[in-house]
Amino acid sequence: MSNEVIVMKNISKQFKVLNRHEGLKGSIQDLFSRDYKIIKAVDDVSLTVNKGEIIGYLGPNGAGKSTTIKIMTGVLEPSAGEIFVDGRMPYKDRTANSENIGVVFGQRSQLWWNLPLIESFNLLRNIYLVPEKDYRNMLELYRSLVDLEPILHKPVRQMSLGQRTLSDILAAFLHNPGIVFLDEPTIGLDVSMKARIRELIRGLNEVKGTTVILTTHDMGDVDALCKRIIIIDKGRKIYDNDIEHLKSYFGSYRTLRMRLGDDSWVEQVIDEKKTDVMHVMQEMQKEHKIKDIQLQEISTEEVIRKIYEGGESA
Amino acid sequence: MEMKTAKKRGLSFYLSIYKKILAQDLKSKMSYRADFFISTFGMVLTNISGFITFIILFHNFPSVNGWDYHHMLFLYGFSLIALTPVQCFFDNNWNLRFMVRSGDFIKYCFRPINVFFYFISEVFDVKGLGQFVFGLGTFIYAWAHIGIPVTVVTVAEAAIFLITASLFMIALMNFAAATCFWIINSGYVMVIMFRFKDFAKYPSSIFNSVFRFIFTFLIPIAFVAYYPSLVFVTPDHVPLLSWLSPFIGSLFFFLSYKFWMLGVRKYDFTGS
Ligand SMILES: Nc1ncnc2c1ncn2[C@@H]1O[C@H](COP(=O)(O)OP(=O)(O)OP(=O)(O)O)[C@@H](O)[C@H]1O
Ligand SMILES: [Mg+2]
């Protein structure tokens, strides 16, 4: 018995993209062109995911997050490397793999556009051959986690973006899959909807023990849900560890704010690996009177920004 | 690690899913009553105008290549019926290229069911039903006038030949739609392919040998009505191609399905 639900070994994915030319002459040229550019969307990534984890899969735009998820769900074949999801190779065995996963791609609803949500649920129950009793229990669980009534009988096309996202997440968990992939589920949502969606994901993960792979650009999602994060940049994995560890891994930054004699505030970001707070204050006191201080932890957001901006060696 | 064995999903599974989607879809369409009636009305008008054109054209030319007025009507009715399924059940092919370009197509690949089925089952076009009723009326009227006997055998034959004849147009549209997995301007391919259906209602013998060859072996539009109709219209000399048409139709459909699925596998799924 193993706890590893996803094992990826040296996975790469390359796309061959035609260098297009302009104009009519160009498009005729393109028909016969061999002028390709190779894009390495995922570059030699290895990772393992354990059962029941919620993993934040992060990286700047174009880093290769969605491509990785497409490989894990079996819709894309990796160019190189080995991948096992629940012991299967997803691309070779897409149908069997999809039995045990749920997927949400933010802003792309997978529900039947014209049908009320409850009818979409019903169809999914039939498609996944979910026993009646499990289905009822799941709906009960949903009711305990979110307010279902306002959306249950509404056609998806009439829903707000937030309601649609909520519905899509519920639909992804409906057949009680072992793993759920959420690609930017909170994109475009307001603060309170984001909070409800986070609560829902956490609730489902706790009750059902579902493994969740979450990509997002919102560090609020990460802080609320993930213990472990994986960061990729330009297709390569650059970080894979606990979120607490992250702050010290890339330097343990804190911001020291001091109120001086003239009541003005000055700020200094301190890397505690290099200098400590007391030292900075002492230096300051030589020239100024300090009336008050504040010490702020650097937010995940700021750390991530430093990493994205290339400060990984900081 | 526990391996769940893949669940069995056979023909009866797919039929029952299709029935459920269809019922739900119709229910929601009915709720847009005005839209529903206007589109049905539009379809009836289109059919009537097509029919009137046809009558004017052929009533004054009592015989075309040995085909008299009622034979022509039979062919016309046959083609309308055989062209109904592509319209009613496979209309979503028209949306394929948009979904592929935008990346929305990916959603069909996350379910443990056949991707082609899942995609095609999503749209049922009611408008095609008007054409069906119209075609059936014409077909029965012509059948009676020609004096084709009504026996278990002829009725069963009619059913089999009509159903398999419909596969040709479906397959052509599958091929045309699936080109979008490789080329950008696949819309033209679809429109051109769809235009060919207009040739289905004429006896192939009125075309010159080049077109006859094309419509038989390259773009087999002559199998939509002409070849299968010969089984009923000239029962004494039925060409071999007419008898083979159900098998050719099934094979052609199968190949188009394989081509469509190959496109899905080759496709890179653009879009985040
Ligand atoms: N089908 C494709 N064909 C060609 N290039 C692609 C394709 N899909 C993705 N790419 C490229 O691969 C790289 C990684 O894309 P991917 O969508 O995985 O990034 P991402 O991390 O999800 O970004 P975002 O945060 O913007 O969603 C990008 O440079 C993208 O342009
Ligand atoms: Mg993405």
Coordinates of C-alpha atoms and ligand atoms in Angstrom, one line a residue:
Chain A
M1 CA 0.0 0.0 0.0
S2 CA 1.3 3.3 -1.0
N3 CA 0.1 6.8 -0.2
E4 CA 1.3 8.3 -3.4
V5 CA -1.5 9.1 -5.7
I6 CA 0.5 10.9 -8.3
V7 CA 4.0 10.1 -9.3
M8 CA 5.7 12.2 -12.0
K9 CA 9.3 11.3 -13.1
N10 CA 11.2 13.7 -15.4
I11 CA 8.1 14.8 -17.3
S12 CA 8.6 17.2 -20.2
K13 CA 6.1 18.5 -22.7
Q14 CA 7.1 20.4 -25.8
F15 CA 4.9 22.1 -28.3
K16 CA 5.8 22.6 -31.9
V17 CA 4.5 26.0 -33.0
L18 CA 4.7 27.2 -36.6
N19 CA 6.3 30.6 -37.0
R20 CA 3.5 32.2 -38.9
H21 CA 4.1 34.7 -41.7
E22 CA 2.0 37.8 -42.4
G23 CA -0.4 38.3 -45.3
L24 CA -1.7 36.1 -48.0
K25 CA 1.7 35.2 -49.3
G26 CA 2.7 34.4 -45.8
S27 CA -0.2 32.0 -45.2
I28 CA 0.5 30.2 -48.4
Q29 CA 4.1 30.0 -47.3
D30 CA 2.9 28.6 -43.9
L31 CA 1.2 25.7 -45.7
F32 CA 4.5 24.3 -46.7
S33 CA 6.7 25.8 -44.0
R34 CA 9.0 23.7 -41.8
D35 CA 9.8 26.8 -39.7
Y36 CA 8.9 25.5 -36.3
K37 CA 9.6 26.9 -32.9
I38 CA 9.8 24.5 -29.9
I39 CA 8.2 25.6 -26.7
K40 CA 9.2 23.7 -23.6
A41 CA 6.0 24.1 -21.6
V42 CA 7.0 21.6 -18.9
D43 CA 10.7 20.8 -18.6
D44 CA 11.9 17.8 -16.7
V45 CA 9.5 18.0 -13.7
S46 CA 9.4 15.3 -11.1
L47 CA 7.0 15.3 -8.2
T48 CA 4.9 13.0 -6.0
V49 CA 1.6 13.8 -4.5
N50 CA 0.3 12.0 -1.4
K51 CA -3.3 11.1 -0.7
G52 CA -5.4 13.8 1.0
E53 CA -3.0 16.7 0.3
I54 CA -4.1 20.0 -1.0
I55 CA -1.2 21.2 -3.1
G56 CA -0.8 24.8 -4.4
Y57 CA 0.7 24.5 -7.8
L58 CA 2.1 28.0 -8.5
G59 CA 4.0 29.9 -11.1
P60 CA 3.8 33.0 -13.2
N61 CA 1.7 33.2 -16.4
G62 CA 2.9 30.7 -18.9
A63 CA 4.9 28.7 -16.4
G64 CA 3.4 25.4 -17.5
K65 CA 0.8 24.8 -14.7
S66 CA -2.2 24.1 -17.0
T67 CA -0.1 22.0 -19.2
T68 CA 1.0 19.9 -16.2
I69 CA -2.7 19.4 -15.2
K70 CA -3.6 18.4 -18.8
I71 CA -0.9 15.8 -18.6
M72 CA -2.1 14.5 -15.2
T73 CA -5.7 14.3 -16.5
G74 CA -4.6 12.4 -19.5
V75 CA -5.6 14.7 -22.3
L76 CA -2.0 15.5 -23.2
E77 CA 0.7 13.0 -23.8
P78 CA 4.0 13.9 -22.2
S79 CA 6.9 14.3 -24.7
A80 CA 9.2 12.5 -22.2
G81 CA 9.1 11.0 -18.7
E82 CA 6.8 8.8 -16.7
I83 CA 3.7 9.6 -15.0
F84 CA 1.3 7.5 -12.8
V85 CA -2.0 8.6 -11.4
D86 CA -3.4 6.1 -9.1
G87 CA -1.1 3.6 -10.6
R88 CA -2.2 4.2 -14.2
M89 CA -0.7 6.1 -17.1
P90 CA -3.3 8.8 -17.6
Y91 CA -2.7 9.3 -21.3
K92 CA -2.7 5.6 -22.1
D93 CA -5.8 5.0 -20.0
R94 CA -7.7 8.2 -20.2
T95 CA -11.2 6.7 -19.6
A96 CA -10.2 4.7 -16.5
N97 CA -8.3 7.6 -15.2
S98 CA -11.2 10.0 -15.6
E99 CA -13.3 7.7 -13.5
N100 CA -11.3 8.7 -10.4
I101 CA -10.6 12.4 -11.0
G102 CA -12.6 15.6 -11.1
V103 CA -11.5 18.7 -13.0
V104 CA -12.4 22.3 -12.9
F105 CA -10.9 24.8 -15.4
G106 CA -11.8 28.2 -14.0
Q107 CA -14.3 30.1 -16.2
R108 CA -14.9 27.2 -18.5
S109 CA -18.1 25.5 -17.3
Q110 CA -18.3 21.8 -17.9
L111 CA -22.0 21.6 -17.1
W112 CA -24.8 21.4 -19.6
W113 CA -25.5 25.0 -20.4
N114 CA -29.2 24.8 -20.7
L115 CA -30.0 22.5 -17.9
P116 CA -30.8 23.3 -14.3
L117 CA -27.9 22.3 -12.0
I118 CA -29.9 19.4 -10.5
E119 CA -30.4 17.9 -13.9
S120 CA -26.7 18.2 -14.7
F121 CA -26.0 16.4 -11.4
N122 CA -28.4 13.7 -12.4
L123 CA -26.7 13.2 -15.7
L124 CA -23.3 13.0 -14.0
R125 CA -24.6 10.5 -11.5
N126 CA -25.6 8.3 -14.4
I127 CA -22.4 8.9 -16.4
Y128 CA -20.2 7.9 -13.4
L129 CA -22.6 5.2 -12.3
V130 CA -22.8 6.6 -8.8
P131 CA -25.1 4.5 -6.6
E132 CA -28.3 6.3 -5.6
K133 CA -27.4 6.2 -1.9
D134 CA -23.9 7.7 -2.3
Y135 CA -25.4 10.4 -4.5
R136 CA -28.0 11.3 -1.8
N137 CA -25.3 11.4 0.9
M138 CA -23.2 13.7 -1.3
L139 CA -26.0 16.1 -1.8
E140 CA -26.6 16.1 1.9
L141 CA -22.9 16.9 2.5
Y142 CA -23.2 19.7 -0.1
R143 CA -26.2 21.2 1.7
S144 CA -24.2 21.3 4.9
L145 CA -21.4 23.1 3.3
V146 CA -23.0 25.6 1.0
D147 CA -26.4 27.1 0.3
L148 CA -27.6 24.9 -2.5
E149 CA -31.2 26.1 -2.9
P150 CA -30.7 29.3 -4.9
I151 CA -28.7 27.5 -7.6
L152 CA -30.1 24.0 -7.7
H153 CA -32.9 24.7 -10.1
K154 CA -31.3 27.4 -12.1
P155 CA -30.0 26.7 -15.6
V156 CA -26.3 27.1 -15.7
R157 CA -26.5 29.8 -18.4
Q158 CA -28.4 32.1 -16.1
M159 CA -25.9 31.8 -13.2
S160 CA -23.4 34.4 -12.2
L161 CA -19.8 33.6 -12.6
G162 CA -19.5 32.8 -8.9
Q163 CA -22.5 30.5 -8.9
R164 CA -21.2 28.8 -11.9
T165 CA -17.8 28.2 -10.4
L166 CA -19.4 26.9 -7.3
S167 CA -21.6 24.5 -9.3
D168 CA -18.6 23.3 -11.3
I169 CA -16.7 22.5 -8.2
L170 CA -19.6 20.6 -6.7
A171 CA -19.9 18.7 -10.0
A172 CA -16.3 17.8 -9.9
F173 CA -16.6 16.2 -6.5
L174 CA -20.0 14.5 -7.2
H175 CA -18.7 11.1 -8.0
N176 CA -16.3 11.2 -5.0
P177 CA -13.1 11.1 -7.1
G178 CA -9.8 10.5 -5.4
I179 CA -8.2 13.5 -6.9
V180 CA -9.6 16.8 -8.0
F181 CA -7.8 19.3 -10.2
L182 CA -8.7 22.9 -9.8
D183 CA -7.1 25.3 -12.3
E184 CA -7.6 28.9 -11.2
P185 CA -11.0 28.2 -9.6
T186 CA -11.3 31.6 -7.9
I187 CA -10.4 33.7 -11.0
G188 CA -12.7 36.7 -11.3
L189 CA -14.6 36.1 -8.1
D190 CA -15.4 38.7 -5.4
V191 CA -13.9 38.4 -1.9
S192 CA -16.9 36.8 -0.3
M193 CA -17.4 34.2 -3.1
K194 CA -13.7 33.4 -2.8
A195 CA -14.0 32.8 0.9
R196 CA -17.0 30.5 0.3
I197 CA -15.3 28.5 -2.3
R198 CA -12.2 28.1 -0.1
E199 CA -14.4 26.9 2.7
L200 CA -16.1 24.4 0.4
I201 CA -12.8 23.0 -0.9
R202 CA -11.4 22.6 2.6
G203 CA -14.6 21.0 3.8
L204 CA -14.7 18.5 1.0
N205 CA -11.1 17.7 1.4
E206 CA -11.6 17.1 5.1
V207 CA -14.7 15.0 4.9
K208 CA -13.9 13.0 1.8
G209 CA -10.1 12.9 2.0
T210 CA -9.9 14.1 -1.6
T211 CA -6.5 15.0 -2.9
V212 CA -6.6 18.5 -4.4
I213 CA -4.2 20.0 -6.9
L214 CA -4.9 23.7 -7.0
T215 CA -3.4 26.3 -9.3
T216 CA -4.0 30.0 -8.6
H217 CA -2.6 33.4 -8.8
D218 CA -4.3 34.4 -5.6
M219 CA -2.1 33.8 -2.5
G220 CA -5.2 34.1 -0.4
D221 CA -6.2 30.7 -1.8
V222 CA -2.8 29.3 -0.9
D223 CA -2.8 30.7 2.6
A224 CA -6.3 29.4 3.3
L225 CA -5.9 25.9 1.8
C226 CA -2.4 24.7 1.1
K227 CA 0.2 23.3 3.4
R228 CA 2.5 22.3 0.7
I229 CA 3.3 24.3 -2.5
I230 CA 5.1 23.6 -5.7
I231 CA 6.4 26.4 -7.8
I232 CA 7.3 26.1 -11.4
D233 CA 8.8 28.8 -13.6
K234 CA 9.5 28.5 -17.4
G235 CA 8.5 24.8 -17.1
R236 CA 11.0 23.9 -14.4
K237 CA 10.2 23.1 -10.8
I238 CA 11.9 25.6 -8.5
Y239 CA 10.3 24.9 -5.2
D240 CA 8.5 22.0 -3.6
N241 CA 8.0 22.2 0.2
D242 CA 5.8 23.4 3.0
I243 CA 4.5 26.9 2.8
E244 CA 6.2 28.0 6.1
H245 CA 9.5 26.8 4.8
L246 CA 9.0 29.0 1.8
K247 CA 9.6 32.2 3.7
S248 CA 12.9 31.1 5.1
Y249 CA 13.9 29.3 1.9
F250 CA 14.1 32.4 -0.1
G251 CA 15.4 34.5 2.8
S252 CA 13.5 35.2 6.0
Y253 CA 12.2 38.6 5.4
R254 CA 10.4 40.8 7.8
T255 CA 9.5 44.4 7.6
L256 CA 10.5 46.7 10.4
R257 CA 8.6 50.0 10.7
M258 CA 9.8 52.7 13.0
R259 CA 8.2 55.9 14.2
L260 CA 10.8 58.6 14.6
G261 CA 11.0 61.7 16.8
D262 CA 9.2 63.8 14.1
D263 CA 6.3 61.2 14.0
S264 CA 7.3 60.0 10.5
W265 CA 7.4 56.3 9.8
V266 CA 10.3 54.7 8.1
E267 CA 10.3 51.1 6.7
Q268 CA 13.1 48.7 6.2
V269 CA 12.9 45.1 4.8
I270 CA 15.2 42.9 6.8
D271 CA 16.6 39.6 5.7
E272 CA 17.1 37.9 9.0
K273 CA 19.8 35.6 7.6
K274 CA 22.0 38.6 7.1
T275 CA 21.1 41.1 9.8
D276 CA 18.9 40.9 12.8
V277 CA 16.2 43.3 13.9
M278 CA 17.9 44.5 17.0
H279 CA 21.0 45.5 15.1
V280 CA 19.0 47.6 12.7
M281 CA 17.3 49.3 15.5
Q282 CA 20.5 50.0 17.3
E283 CA 22.0 51.6 14.2
M284 CA 19.0 53.7 13.8
Q285 CA 19.0 54.9 17.4
K286 CA 22.4 56.3 17.0
E287 CA 21.0 59.1 14.9
H288 CA 17.3 59.2 15.6
K289 CA 14.9 58.9 18.5
I290 CA 12.6 55.9 18.0
K291 CA 9.1 56.4 19.5
D292 CA 7.4 53.3 18.3
I293 CA 8.1 50.1 16.2
Q294 CA 6.1 47.6 14.3
L295 CA 7.4 44.3 12.9
Q296 CA 5.5 42.7 10.0
E297 CA 5.9 39.2 8.6
I298 CA 6.3 39.2 4.9
S299 CA 3.2 37.9 3.2
T300 CA 3.2 34.8 1.0
E301 CA 2.2 37.2 -1.8
E302 CA 5.4 39.2 -1.4
V303 CA 7.6 36.2 -1.3
I304 CA 6.0 34.8 -4.4
R305 CA 6.4 38.1 -6.1
K306 CA 10.1 38.1 -5.3
I307 CA 10.4 34.6 -6.7
Y308 CA 8.5 35.4 -9.9
E309 CA 10.6 38.6 -10.4
G310 CA 13.7 36.4 -10.4
G311 CA 14.7 36.9 -6.8
E312 CA 15.1 33.2 -6.2
S313 CA 18.7 33.6 -5.3
A314 CA 17.9 36.3 -2.7
Chain B
M1 CA -2.5 0.8 -4.4
E2 CA -6.1 -0.1 -5.0
M3 CA -6.9 -0.3 -8.7
K4 CA -10.5 0.2 -9.5
T5 CA -11.4 -1.8 -12.5
A6 CA -12.9 0.3 -15.3
K7 CA -16.7 0.1 -15.2
K8 CA -18.5 -1.4 -18.2
R9 CA -20.4 1.0 -20.3
G10 CA -22.2 -0.7 -23.1
L11 CA -24.7 0.2 -25.8
S12 CA -27.7 0.3 -23.3
F13 CA -25.7 2.7 -21.1
Y14 CA -25.2 5.1 -24.0
L15 CA -28.8 4.8 -25.1
S16 CA -30.1 5.6 -21.7
I17 CA -27.7 8.6 -21.3
Y18 CA -28.7 9.9 -24.7
K19 CA -32.4 9.6 -23.8
K20 CA -31.9 11.5 -20.6
I21 CA -29.9 14.3 -22.3
L22 CA -32.5 14.5 -25.1
A23 CA -35.5 14.7 -22.7
Q24 CA -33.8 17.4 -20.6
D25 CA -32.7 19.3 -23.7
L26 CA -36.2 19.3 -25.2
K27 CA -37.7 20.3 -21.9
S28 CA -35.5 23.4 -21.7
K29 CA -36.0 24.2 -25.4
M30 CA -39.8 24.2 -24.9
S31 CA -39.4 26.8 -22.2
Y32 CA -38.3 29.2 -24.9
R33 CA -41.6 28.8 -26.7
A34 CA -41.4 31.7 -29.1
D35 CA -38.0 30.7 -30.2
F36 CA -39.1 27.1 -30.6
F37 CA -42.1 28.0 -32.8
I38 CA -40.3 30.5 -34.9
S39 CA -37.5 28.1 -35.8
T40 CA -40.0 25.2 -36.5
F41 CA -42.0 27.6 -38.7
G42 CA -38.9 28.7 -40.5
M43 CA -38.0 25.1 -41.2
V44 CA -41.5 24.4 -42.6
L45 CA -41.3 27.4 -44.9
T46 CA -37.9 26.3 -46.2
N47 CA -39.2 22.9 -46.9
I48 CA -42.3 24.1 -48.7
S49 CA -40.3 26.5 -50.9
G50 CA -37.9 23.7 -51.7
F51 CA -40.8 21.4 -52.5
I52 CA -42.5 24.0 -54.8
T53 CA -39.3 24.6 -56.7
F54 CA -39.0 20.9 -57.2
I55 CA -42.5 20.5 -58.4
I56 CA -42.3 23.4 -60.9
L57 CA -39.0 22.0 -62.2
F58 CA -40.1 18.4 -62.7
H59 CA -43.8 18.7 -63.4
N60 CA -43.1 20.2 -66.8
F61 CA -40.5 17.6 -67.6
P62 CA -42.4 14.4 -67.1
S63 CA -39.4 12.2 -67.6
V64 CA -35.7 12.7 -66.8
N65 CA -33.5 9.8 -68.0
G66 CA -36.4 7.4 -67.7
W67 CA -37.3 8.8 -64.2
D68 CA -40.9 9.9 -64.2
Y69 CA -42.4 12.5 -61.9
H70 CA -43.3 10.0 -59.1
H71 CA -39.9 8.4 -59.2
M72 CA -38.4 11.8 -58.8
L73 CA -40.7 12.5 -55.8
F74 CA -39.7 9.2 -54.3
L75 CA -36.0 10.1 -54.6
Y76 CA -36.8 13.6 -53.1
G77 CA -38.7 12.1 -50.2
F78 CA -36.0 9.5 -49.6
S79 CA -33.3 12.2 -49.6
L80 CA -35.2 14.4 -47.1
I81 CA -35.6 11.5 -44.7
A82 CA -32.0 10.3 -45.1
L83 CA -30.7 13.9 -44.5
T84 CA -32.7 14.3 -41.3
P85 CA -30.4 12.5 -38.8
V86 CA -27.4 14.6 -39.7
Q87 CA -29.4 17.7 -39.0
C88 CA -31.2 16.5 -35.8
F89 CA -28.5 14.5 -34.1
F90 CA -25.1 15.6 -35.4
D91 CA -25.6 19.4 -35.6
N92 CA -23.0 20.0 -32.9
N93 CA -20.3 19.3 -35.5
W94 CA -20.9 22.9 -36.6
N95 CA -19.7 24.2 -33.2
L96 CA -16.6 21.9 -33.1
R97 CA -14.2 24.3 -34.7
F98 CA -15.2 27.2 -32.4
M99 CA -14.8 25.0 -29.3
V100 CA -11.4 23.7 -30.5
R101 CA -10.1 27.2 -31.2
S102 CA -11.3 28.6 -27.9
G103 CA -10.1 25.6 -25.9
D104 CA -13.5 24.8 -24.6
F105 CA -13.4 21.5 -26.3
I106 CA -11.2 20.1 -23.5
K107 CA -14.2 19.6 -21.3
Y108 CA -15.3 16.6 -23.3
C109 CA -12.1 14.8 -22.5
F110 CA -12.6 14.6 -18.7
R111 CA -15.4 12.1 -18.5
P112 CA -15.2 8.3 -18.6
I113 CA -17.4 8.2 -21.7
N114 CA -16.7 8.2 -25.4
V115 CA -15.7 11.7 -26.5
F116 CA -17.5 11.7 -29.8
F117 CA -20.7 10.6 -28.1
Y118 CA -20.4 13.1 -25.4
F119 CA -19.8 15.9 -27.8
I120 CA -22.5 14.9 -30.3
S121 CA -25.1 14.2 -27.7
E122 CA -25.0 17.7 -26.4
V123 CA -27.1 19.2 -29.2
F124 CA -30.4 18.0 -30.6
D125 CA -31.8 20.1 -33.3
V126 CA -35.6 20.1 -33.4
K127 CA -35.8 21.9 -36.6
G128 CA -34.8 18.8 -38.5
L129 CA -38.1 17.2 -37.5
G130 CA -40.1 19.4 -39.9
Q131 CA -38.0 18.1 -42.7
F132 CA -38.6 14.5 -41.5
V133 CA -42.3 14.8 -41.5
F134 CA -42.3 16.5 -44.9
G135 CA -40.0 13.9 -46.4
L136 CA -42.0 11.0 -44.9
G137 CA -45.2 12.4 -46.5
T138 CA -43.6 12.7 -49.9
F139 CA -42.0 9.3 -49.6
I140 CA -45.3 7.6 -48.7
Y141 CA -47.2 9.4 -51.4
A142 CA -44.7 8.5 -54.1
W143 CA -44.4 4.9 -52.8
A144 CA -48.2 4.5 -53.2
H145 CA -48.3 6.1 -56.7
I146 CA -45.4 3.9 -58.0
G147 CA -47.3 0.9 -56.6
I148 CA -44.5 -0.6 -54.5
P149 CA -46.0 -3.4 -52.5
V150 CA -46.3 -3.0 -48.8
T151 CA -44.9 -6.2 -47.2
V152 CA -42.9 -6.9 -44.1
V153 CA -39.9 -7.3 -46.4
T154 CA -40.2 -4.0 -48.3
V155 CA -40.9 -2.0 -45.1
A156 CA -38.0 -3.6 -43.4
E157 CA -35.8 -2.9 -46.4
A158 CA -37.0 0.7 -46.5
A159 CA -36.1 1.2 -42.8
I160 CA -32.6 -0.4 -43.2
F161 CA -31.8 1.5 -46.4
L162 CA -33.0 4.8 -45.1
I163 CA -31.0 4.5 -41.9
T164 CA -27.8 3.4 -43.5
A165 CA -28.2 6.0 -46.3
S166 CA -28.3 8.7 -43.6
L167 CA -24.8 7.6 -42.4
F168 CA -23.2 8.9 -45.6
M169 CA -24.1 12.6 -44.9
I170 CA -23.3 12.2 -41.3
A171 CA -19.9 10.7 -42.2
L172 CA -19.1 13.5 -44.7
M173 CA -19.9 16.1 -42.0
N174 CA -17.8 14.2 -39.4
F175 CA -14.8 14.3 -41.8
A176 CA -15.4 17.9 -42.7
A177 CA -15.8 19.0 -39.0
A178 CA -12.7 17.0 -37.8
T179 CA -10.5 18.9 -40.3
C180 CA -10.5 21.7 -37.7
F181 CA -8.1 19.7 -35.6
W182 CA -5.5 20.3 -38.3
I183 CA -6.4 23.4 -40.3
I184 CA -7.7 26.8 -39.3
N185 CA -10.2 27.5 -42.1
S186 CA -12.2 24.3 -41.6
G187 CA -15.4 26.3 -41.8
Y188 CA -15.1 26.5 -45.6
V189 CA -14.7 22.7 -45.7
M190 CA -17.9 22.2 -43.8
V191 CA -19.9 24.7 -45.8
I192 CA -18.8 23.2 -49.1
M193 CA -19.4 19.7 -47.9
F194 CA -22.9 20.7 -46.7
R195 CA -23.7 22.2 -50.1
F196 CA -23.2 18.8 -51.7
K197 CA -26.3 17.5 -50.0
D198 CA -28.3 19.4 -52.6
F199 CA -27.2 17.0 -55.2
A200 CA -28.6 14.0 -53.3
K201 CA -32.1 14.4 -54.6
Y202 CA -31.2 14.0 -58.3
P203 CA -30.8 10.6 -60.0
S204 CA -27.1 10.2 -60.5
S205 CA -27.7 9.2 -64.1
I206 CA -28.3 12.8 -65.1
F207 CA -24.7 13.8 -64.3
N208 CA -21.8 13.3 -66.7
S209 CA -19.4 10.5 -66.0
V210 CA -16.9 12.7 -64.1
F211 CA -19.4 13.9 -61.6
R212 CA -21.0 10.5 -61.3
F213 CA -17.6 9.1 -60.4
I214 CA -17.0 11.9 -57.9
F215 CA -20.5 11.5 -56.3
T216 CA -20.0 7.7 -56.0
F217 CA -16.5 7.2 -55.0
L218 CA -15.1 10.5 -53.7
I219 CA -17.9 12.4 -52.1
P220 CA -20.4 9.6 -52.0
I221 CA -23.5 11.8 -52.1
A222 CA -25.2 9.4 -54.7
F223 CA -25.6 6.9 -51.8
V224 CA -27.8 9.3 -49.8
A225 CA -30.8 8.6 -52.0
Y226 CA -30.0 7.5 -55.6
Y227 CA -28.4 4.1 -55.1
P228 CA -30.7 2.9 -52.2
S229 CA -33.8 4.1 -54.0
L230 CA -33.0 1.9 -57.0
V231 CA -33.8 -1.1 -54.8
F232 CA -37.4 0.1 -54.7
V233 CA -37.8 2.0 -57.9
T234 CA -36.3 -0.5 -60.3
P235 CA -36.5 -3.7 -58.4
D236 CA -35.7 -5.8 -61.5
H237 CA -32.3 -4.3 -62.2
V238 CA -30.7 -3.2 -59.0
P239 CA -27.0 -2.5 -59.3
L240 CA -24.5 -4.2 -56.9
L241 CA -23.6 -0.8 -55.4
S242 CA -27.2 -0.4 -54.3
W243 CA -27.2 -3.7 -52.4
L244 CA -23.8 -2.9 -50.9
S245 CA -24.8 0.6 -49.8
P246 CA -25.7 -0.4 -46.2
F247 CA -22.3 -1.9 -45.7
I248 CA -20.5 0.9 -47.4
G249 CA -22.4 3.4 -45.4
S250 CA -21.5 1.7 -42.1
L251 CA -17.9 1.5 -43.1
F252 CA -17.8 5.1 -44.2
F253 CA -19.3 6.2 -40.9
F254 CA -16.9 4.1 -39.0
L255 CA -13.9 5.6 -40.8
S256 CA -15.2 9.2 -40.3
Y257 CA -15.6 8.4 -36.5
K258 CA -12.0 7.1 -36.4
F259 CA -10.8 10.2 -38.3
W260 CA -12.7 12.5 -35.8
M261 CA -11.2 10.6 -32.8
L262 CA -7.7 10.8 -34.4
G263 CA -8.1 14.5 -34.5
V264 CA -8.9 14.6 -30.8
R265 CA -5.8 12.6 -30.0
K266 CA -3.5 14.7 -32.2
Y267 CA -4.9 18.0 -30.9
D268 CA -2.8 20.0 -28.5
F269 CA -5.5 21.6 -26.4
T270 CA -4.6 25.3 -26.7
G271 CA -5.8 27.7 -24.1
S272 CA -5.1 27.9 -20.4
Ligands
LIG1 N1 -1.4 23.9 -27.2 C1 -0.3 24.6 -27.1 N2 0.4 24.9 -28.2 C2 1.5 25.7 -28.1 N3 2.0 26.2 -27.0 C3 1.3 26.0 -25.8 C4 0.1 25.2 -25.8 N4 -0.4 25.2 -24.6 C5 0.4 25.9 -23.8 N5 1.5 26.4 -24.6 C6 2.6 27.2 -24.1 O1 3.2 26.5 -23.0 C7 3.5 27.4 -22.0 C8 2.9 27.0 -20.7 O2 1.5 27.2 -20.8 P1 0.5 26.9 -19.6 O3 -0.9 27.2 -20.2 O4 0.7 25.5 -19.1 O5 0.9 28.0 -18.6 P2 0.2 28.3 -17.1 O6 1.2 28.1 -16.1 O7 -1.1 27.6 -17.0 O8 -0.1 29.9 -17.3 P3 -1.3 30.8 -16.8 O9 -1.0 31.1 -15.4 O10 -1.3 32.0 -17.7 O11 -2.6 30.0 -16.9 C9 3.2 28.8 -22.5 O12 4.3 29.4 -23.1 C10 2.1 28.6 -23.5 O13 2.1 29.6 -24.5
MG2 MG -3.1 28.1 -16.8

